[in-house]
Amino acid sequence: MQILSIQSAVAFGHAGNSAAVFPMQRIGVEVLPVYTVNFSNHTGYGAWRGPVMDPADVAAVIEGVEDRGAFPTLDAVLSGYQGSEGIADVVIDAVARVKAANPRALYACDPVMGNARSGCFVAPAIPALLRDKVVPVADIITPNQFELGFLTGTEPHTIEETLASADAARAMGPSTILVTSVERPDREEGTIEMMVVDDDGAWIVTTPYLPMKANGSGDVTAALFTSHYTATRDAADALARTASSVYGLLEQTHAAGTKELLLIEAQEHYANPRMEFEARRLR
């Protein structure tokens, strides 16, 4: 399997492609990473150095990949943190070209904009660009509950509200919605959930909640889910595998007390997930 991954890069720590590429490689995916920014570290530190890539330069890298004849062999395009407003058009153009070369290729958009605790942490114009231009051309989107609410103009809290918001997102264009953090008020104490909705139904998985700030974990989640779903087109199985892998990564990181994900040390969780969490059908 081959995936073109258009995301940020950081030198220190793990976020964007610097979080997503290795887990995909570890499960056997050939990844073609393209960078939208080249930062010293993720923005959660409050300070960073390095450039936001010019959209023309990002487009040039993608065109160079196309020149090598790679597009017909790509199984998916994955996009994440965009960095600047102009990247949206570059991503949309790349997706159109890849799909022209391989109509079975999927486009997965991680609509990175923020979360309920921190609010938005991207340039002010990007959330609307994601909603109005990028999401409608995606096959898969992987928002957290906060991002799903923004995209659909809703405020999902309960299971029913989150399902309704996912259906509203599906009406925008994507057929598969992975909600990466479902924090419903009536969930069991000390847990957090992930939900997926596609043409075949809806499923939810519950894992223990770990009290930690895990920058980059959403990027790992989107990467692993995209890889598993592209391989099998089985949303429930992709959800269960992704949840198991990401929980293993977070559990190991939390136990070590580190600020950055133990991405390399936890690699066995990607290659051989323990599959201890059941994906339960909701409908």
CSV table of C-alpha atoms in Angstrom, one decimal:
chain,number,residue,atom,x,y,z
A,1,MET,CA,0.0,0.0,0.0
A,2,GLN,CA,1.2,3.5,-0.8
A,3,ILE,CA,-0.1,6.8,0.9
A,4,LEU,CA,0.8,10.4,0.0
A,5,SER,CA,0.8,12.2,3.3
A,6,ILE,CA,0.6,16.0,3.2
A,7,GLN,CA,1.2,17.4,6.7
A,8,SER,CA,3.5,19.3,9.0
A,9,ALA,CA,6.9,18.2,10.1
A,10,VAL,CA,8.8,18.9,13.3
A,11,ALA,CA,12.4,18.2,14.2
A,12,PHE,CA,11.9,17.8,18.0
A,13,GLY,CA,9.1,15.5,19.1
A,14,HIS,CA,6.2,14.1,17.1
A,15,ALA,CA,3.4,15.8,15.3
A,16,GLY,CA,2.0,15.8,11.8
A,17,ASN,CA,4.1,13.7,9.5
A,18,SER,CA,6.7,13.4,12.2
A,19,ALA,CA,4.0,11.4,14.1
A,20,ALA,CA,2.2,9.8,11.3
A,21,VAL,CA,4.9,8.4,9.0
A,22,PHE,CA,6.6,5.8,11.2
A,23,PRO,CA,3.4,4.1,12.5
A,24,MET,CA,2.3,3.7,8.9
A,25,GLN,CA,5.6,2.4,7.8
A,26,ARG,CA,5.7,0.0,10.7
A,27,ILE,CA,2.5,-1.7,9.5
A,28,GLY,CA,3.8,-2.0,6.0
A,29,VAL,CA,2.7,1.2,4.2
A,30,GLU,CA,5.0,2.9,1.8
A,31,VAL,CA,4.6,6.6,2.8
A,32,LEU,CA,5.4,9.6,0.6
A,33,PRO,CA,5.6,12.5,3.0
A,34,VAL,CA,5.1,16.1,1.8
A,35,TYR,CA,5.6,18.9,4.4
A,36,THR,CA,3.4,21.9,4.9
A,37,VAL,CA,5.6,23.4,7.6
A,38,ASN,CA,9.1,22.6,8.9
A,39,PHE,CA,9.0,23.6,12.5
A,40,SER,CA,11.5,23.0,15.3
A,41,ASN,CA,8.7,21.5,17.5
A,42,HIS,CA,4.9,21.3,17.6
A,43,THR,CA,3.0,24.5,18.5
A,44,GLY,CA,1.8,23.2,21.8
A,45,TYR,CA,4.9,24.5,23.4
A,46,GLY,CA,3.8,28.0,22.6
A,47,ALA,CA,7.1,28.9,20.8
A,48,TRP,CA,8.7,27.3,17.8
A,49,ARG,CA,11.1,28.2,14.9
A,50,GLY,CA,11.1,27.3,11.3
A,51,PRO,CA,9.2,28.1,8.1
A,52,VAL,CA,5.6,27.6,6.9
A,53,MET,CA,6.1,26.2,3.4
A,54,ASP,CA,5.0,28.3,0.5
A,55,PRO,CA,2.0,26.6,-1.2
A,56,ALA,CA,3.9,26.8,-4.5
A,57,ASP,CA,6.7,24.9,-3.0
A,58,VAL,CA,4.4,22.2,-1.6
A,59,ALA,CA,2.7,21.9,-5.0
A,60,ALA,CA,6.1,21.6,-6.7
A,61,VAL,CA,7.1,18.7,-4.5
A,62,ILE,CA,3.8,16.9,-5.3
A,63,GLU,CA,4.3,17.6,-9.0
A,64,GLY,CA,7.7,16.1,-8.7
A,65,VAL,CA,6.2,12.9,-7.2
A,66,GLU,CA,3.7,12.9,-10.0
A,67,ASP,CA,6.6,13.2,-12.5
A,68,ARG,CA,8.1,10.0,-11.2
A,69,GLY,CA,4.8,8.1,-12.1
A,70,ALA,CA,3.7,7.5,-8.6
A,71,PHE,CA,0.1,8.6,-8.8
A,72,PRO,CA,-1.4,5.5,-10.4
A,73,THR,CA,0.1,3.4,-7.6
A,74,LEU,CA,-1.2,5.5,-4.7
A,75,ASP,CA,-3.9,4.0,-2.6
A,76,ALA,CA,-4.7,7.1,-0.6
A,77,VAL,CA,-3.9,10.7,0.1
A,78,LEU,CA,-3.9,11.8,3.7
A,79,SER,CA,-3.8,15.5,4.8
A,80,GLY,CA,-3.4,17.0,8.2
A,81,TYR,CA,-2.1,20.4,9.6
A,82,GLN,CA,-2.1,22.8,6.7
A,83,GLY,CA,-0.1,25.7,8.0
A,84,SER,CA,-1.3,28.3,5.6
A,85,GLU,CA,-4.5,29.2,3.7
A,86,GLY,CA,-3.1,28.4,0.3
A,87,ILE,CA,-2.4,24.7,1.1
A,88,ALA,CA,-6.1,23.8,0.8
A,89,ASP,CA,-6.1,24.4,-3.0
A,90,VAL,CA,-2.8,22.4,-3.3
A,91,VAL,CA,-4.3,19.5,-1.5
A,92,ILE,CA,-7.6,19.6,-3.5
A,93,ASP,CA,-5.6,19.7,-6.7
A,94,ALA,CA,-3.4,16.8,-5.6
A,95,VAL,CA,-6.4,14.7,-4.7
A,96,ALA,CA,-8.0,15.3,-8.1
A,97,ARG,CA,-4.8,14.3,-9.9
A,98,VAL,CA,-4.3,11.2,-7.8
A,99,LYS,CA,-7.9,10.1,-8.3
A,100,ALA,CA,-7.7,10.7,-12.1
A,101,ALA,CA,-4.7,8.3,-12.1
A,102,ASN,CA,-6.3,5.8,-9.8
A,103,PRO,CA,-10.1,6.1,-9.3
A,104,ARG,CA,-10.0,3.7,-6.3
A,105,ALA,CA,-7.7,5.9,-4.3
A,106,LEU,CA,-9.2,7.4,-1.2
A,107,TYR,CA,-8.7,10.9,0.3
A,108,ALA,CA,-8.6,11.1,4.1
A,109,CYS,CA,-8.7,14.6,5.6
A,110,ASP,CA,-7.7,15.2,9.2
A,111,PRO,CA,-9.4,18.6,9.7
A,112,VAL,CA,-6.9,19.9,12.2
A,113,MET,CA,-8.1,23.1,13.8
A,114,GLY,CA,-8.2,22.7,17.6
A,115,ASN,CA,-10.0,21.0,20.5
A,116,ALA,CA,-12.5,21.8,23.2
A,117,ARG,CA,-9.9,22.6,25.8
A,118,SER,CA,-7.5,24.8,23.8
A,119,GLY,CA,-9.9,26.2,21.1
A,120,CYS,CA,-8.6,26.8,17.6
A,121,PHE,CA,-4.8,26.8,17.1
A,122,VAL,CA,-4.6,27.3,13.4
A,123,ALA,CA,-4.7,30.4,11.2
A,124,PRO,CA,-8.2,32.0,11.4
A,125,ALA,CA,-9.2,31.4,7.8
A,126,ILE,CA,-8.3,27.6,7.9
A,127,PRO,CA,-11.3,26.2,9.7
A,128,ALA,CA,-13.7,27.7,7.1
A,129,LEU,CA,-11.5,26.6,4.2
A,130,LEU,CA,-11.6,23.0,5.6
A,131,ARG,CA,-15.3,23.1,6.0
A,132,ASP,CA,-16.2,24.7,2.7
A,133,LYS,CA,-13.6,23.5,0.3
A,134,VAL,CA,-11.6,20.5,1.6
A,135,VAL,CA,-14.0,18.3,3.5
A,136,PRO,CA,-16.5,18.2,0.6
A,137,VAL,CA,-13.9,16.4,-1.6
A,138,ALA,CA,-12.8,13.9,1.1
A,139,ASP,CA,-13.8,10.3,1.4
A,140,ILE,CA,-12.8,10.0,5.1
A,141,ILE,CA,-12.5,12.7,7.7
A,142,THR,CA,-11.1,12.2,11.2
A,143,PRO,CA,-12.3,15.2,13.4
A,144,ASN,CA,-12.4,15.3,17.1
A,145,GLN,CA,-15.7,16.1,18.7
A,146,PHE,CA,-14.9,19.9,18.7
A,147,GLU,CA,-13.9,19.9,15.1
A,148,LEU,CA,-17.0,17.9,14.1
A,149,GLY,CA,-19.1,20.5,15.7
A,150,PHE,CA,-17.5,23.3,13.8
A,151,LEU,CA,-17.7,21.6,10.5
A,152,THR,CA,-21.4,20.8,10.9
A,153,GLY,CA,-22.5,23.9,12.9
A,154,THR,CA,-23.7,21.6,15.8
A,155,GLU,CA,-22.7,21.0,19.4
A,156,PRO,CA,-22.5,17.2,19.8
A,157,HIS,CA,-22.3,15.8,23.3
A,158,THR,CA,-24.5,12.7,23.6
A,159,ILE,CA,-24.2,9.6,21.4
A,160,GLU,CA,-27.3,10.6,19.5
A,161,GLU,CA,-26.1,14.1,18.9
A,162,THR,CA,-22.7,12.9,17.8
A,163,LEU,CA,-24.3,10.4,15.4
A,164,ALA,CA,-26.5,13.2,14.0
A,165,SER,CA,-23.4,15.4,13.5
A,166,ALA,CA,-21.6,12.6,11.8
A,167,ASP,CA,-24.6,12.2,9.4
A,168,ALA,CA,-24.5,15.9,8.8
A,169,ALA,CA,-20.8,15.6,7.9
A,170,ARG,CA,-21.5,12.7,5.6
A,171,ALA,CA,-24.1,14.9,3.8
A,172,MET,CA,-21.2,17.3,3.1
A,173,GLY,CA,-19.4,14.7,1.0
A,174,PRO,CA,-17.3,12.2,2.9
A,175,SER,CA,-18.7,8.8,3.3
A,176,THR,CA,-16.7,7.8,6.4
A,177,ILE,CA,-16.4,9.8,9.6
A,178,LEU,CA,-14.1,8.9,12.4
A,179,VAL,CA,-14.7,10.9,15.6
A,180,THR,CA,-11.5,10.7,17.5
A,181,SER,CA,-12.6,11.9,20.9
A,182,VAL,CA,-16.2,11.3,22.0
A,183,GLU,CA,-16.7,12.6,25.5
A,184,ARG,CA,-20.4,12.1,26.2
A,185,PRO,CA,-21.7,13.1,29.6
A,186,ASP,CA,-23.2,9.7,30.4
A,187,ARG,CA,-20.1,7.6,29.6
A,188,GLU,CA,-18.5,5.5,32.3
A,189,GLU,CA,-16.2,7.5,34.5
A,190,GLY,CA,-12.5,7.3,33.5
A,191,THR,CA,-13.2,6.5,29.9
A,192,ILE,CA,-13.1,8.1,26.5
A,193,GLU,CA,-14.5,6.8,23.2
A,194,MET,CA,-14.0,6.8,19.4
A,195,MET,CA,-16.8,6.4,16.9
A,196,VAL,CA,-16.9,5.7,13.2
A,197,VAL,CA,-19.8,6.0,10.8
A,198,ASP,CA,-19.9,4.8,7.2
A,199,ASP,CA,-22.3,3.4,4.7
A,200,ASP,CA,-22.4,0.1,6.5
A,201,GLY,CA,-23.3,1.4,10.0
A,202,ALA,CA,-21.9,3.0,13.1
A,203,TRP,CA,-19.6,1.7,15.8
A,204,ILE,CA,-18.0,2.9,19.0
A,205,VAL,CA,-15.0,1.8,21.0
A,206,THR,CA,-14.4,2.7,24.7
A,207,THR,CA,-10.9,2.9,26.2
A,208,PRO,CA,-9.6,4.1,29.6
A,209,TYR,CA,-9.0,7.9,29.7
A,210,LEU,CA,-5.4,8.8,30.4
A,211,PRO,CA,-4.9,12.2,32.1
A,212,MET,CA,-2.2,13.6,29.8
A,213,LYS,CA,-1.7,16.1,27.0
A,214,ALA,CA,-0.8,14.0,23.9
A,215,ASN,CA,0.2,16.3,21.1
A,216,GLY,CA,0.5,14.2,17.9
A,217,SER,CA,-1.8,11.4,19.0
A,218,GLY,CA,-4.5,12.6,16.7
A,219,ASP,CA,-2.1,12.5,13.8
A,220,VAL,CA,-1.2,8.9,14.7
A,221,THR,CA,-4.9,8.0,14.9
A,222,ALA,CA,-5.7,9.5,11.5
A,223,ALA,CA,-2.8,7.7,9.9
A,224,LEU,CA,-3.5,4.3,11.3
A,225,PHE,CA,-7.2,4.4,10.7
A,226,THR,CA,-6.6,5.6,7.1
A,227,SER,CA,-4.2,2.8,6.5
A,228,HIS,CA,-6.4,0.0,8.0
A,229,TYR,CA,-9.6,1.3,6.3
A,230,THR,CA,-7.9,1.7,2.9
A,231,ALA,CA,-6.6,-1.9,3.2
A,232,THR,CA,-9.9,-3.6,4.2
A,233,ARG,CA,-12.8,-1.1,3.8
A,234,ASP,CA,-13.9,-2.5,7.1
A,235,ALA,CA,-14.7,0.5,9.4
A,236,ALA,CA,-15.3,-1.6,12.6
A,237,ASP,CA,-12.0,-3.5,12.2
A,238,ALA,CA,-10.1,-0.3,11.4
A,239,LEU,CA,-11.6,1.4,14.5
A,240,ALA,CA,-10.7,-1.5,16.8
A,241,ARG,CA,-7.2,-1.8,15.5
A,242,THR,CA,-6.6,1.9,15.7
A,243,ALA,CA,-8.0,2.3,19.2
A,244,SER,CA,-5.8,-0.6,20.4
A,245,SER,CA,-2.7,0.8,18.9
A,246,VAL,CA,-3.2,4.4,20.0
A,247,TYR,CA,-4.1,3.4,23.5
A,248,GLY,CA,-1.0,1.2,23.7
A,249,LEU,CA,1.1,4.2,22.6
A,250,LEU,CA,-0.5,6.6,25.1
A,251,GLU,CA,-0.4,4.1,27.9
A,252,GLN,CA,3.3,3.5,27.4
A,253,THR,CA,4.0,7.3,27.1
A,254,HIS,CA,2.0,8.1,30.2
A,255,ALA,CA,3.7,5.4,32.3
A,256,ALA,CA,7.1,6.9,31.3
A,257,GLY,CA,6.0,10.4,32.3
A,258,THR,CA,7.3,12.0,29.1
A,259,LYS,CA,6.0,15.1,27.3
A,260,GLU,CA,6.5,13.6,23.9
A,261,LEU,CA,4.9,10.4,22.5
A,262,LEU,CA,7.2,7.4,22.7
A,263,LEU,CA,6.5,6.8,19.1
A,264,ILE,CA,9.5,4.4,18.5
A,265,GLU,CA,9.4,2.6,21.8
A,266,ALA,CA,5.7,1.8,21.3
A,267,GLN,CA,6.0,0.4,17.8
A,268,GLU,CA,4.9,-3.2,18.7
A,269,HIS,CA,1.4,-1.7,19.4
A,270,TYR,CA,1.1,-0.7,15.7
A,271,ALA,CA,2.6,-4.0,14.3
A,272,ASN,CA,0.7,-6.3,16.7
A,273,PRO,CA,-2.2,-4.4,18.4
A,274,ARG,CA,-3.5,-6.3,21.4
A,275,MET,CA,-7.2,-5.8,20.2
A,276,GLU,CA,-8.5,-5.6,23.7
A,277,PHE,CA,-11.2,-3.1,22.9
A,278,GLU,CA,-14.4,-4.1,21.1
A,279,ALA,CA,-16.0,-2.0,18.4
A,280,ARG,CA,-19.6,-2.1,19.4
A,281,ARG,CA,-22.3,-1.5,16.7
A,282,LEU,CA,-24.6,1.5,17.4
A,283,ARG,CA,-26.8,1.0,14.3
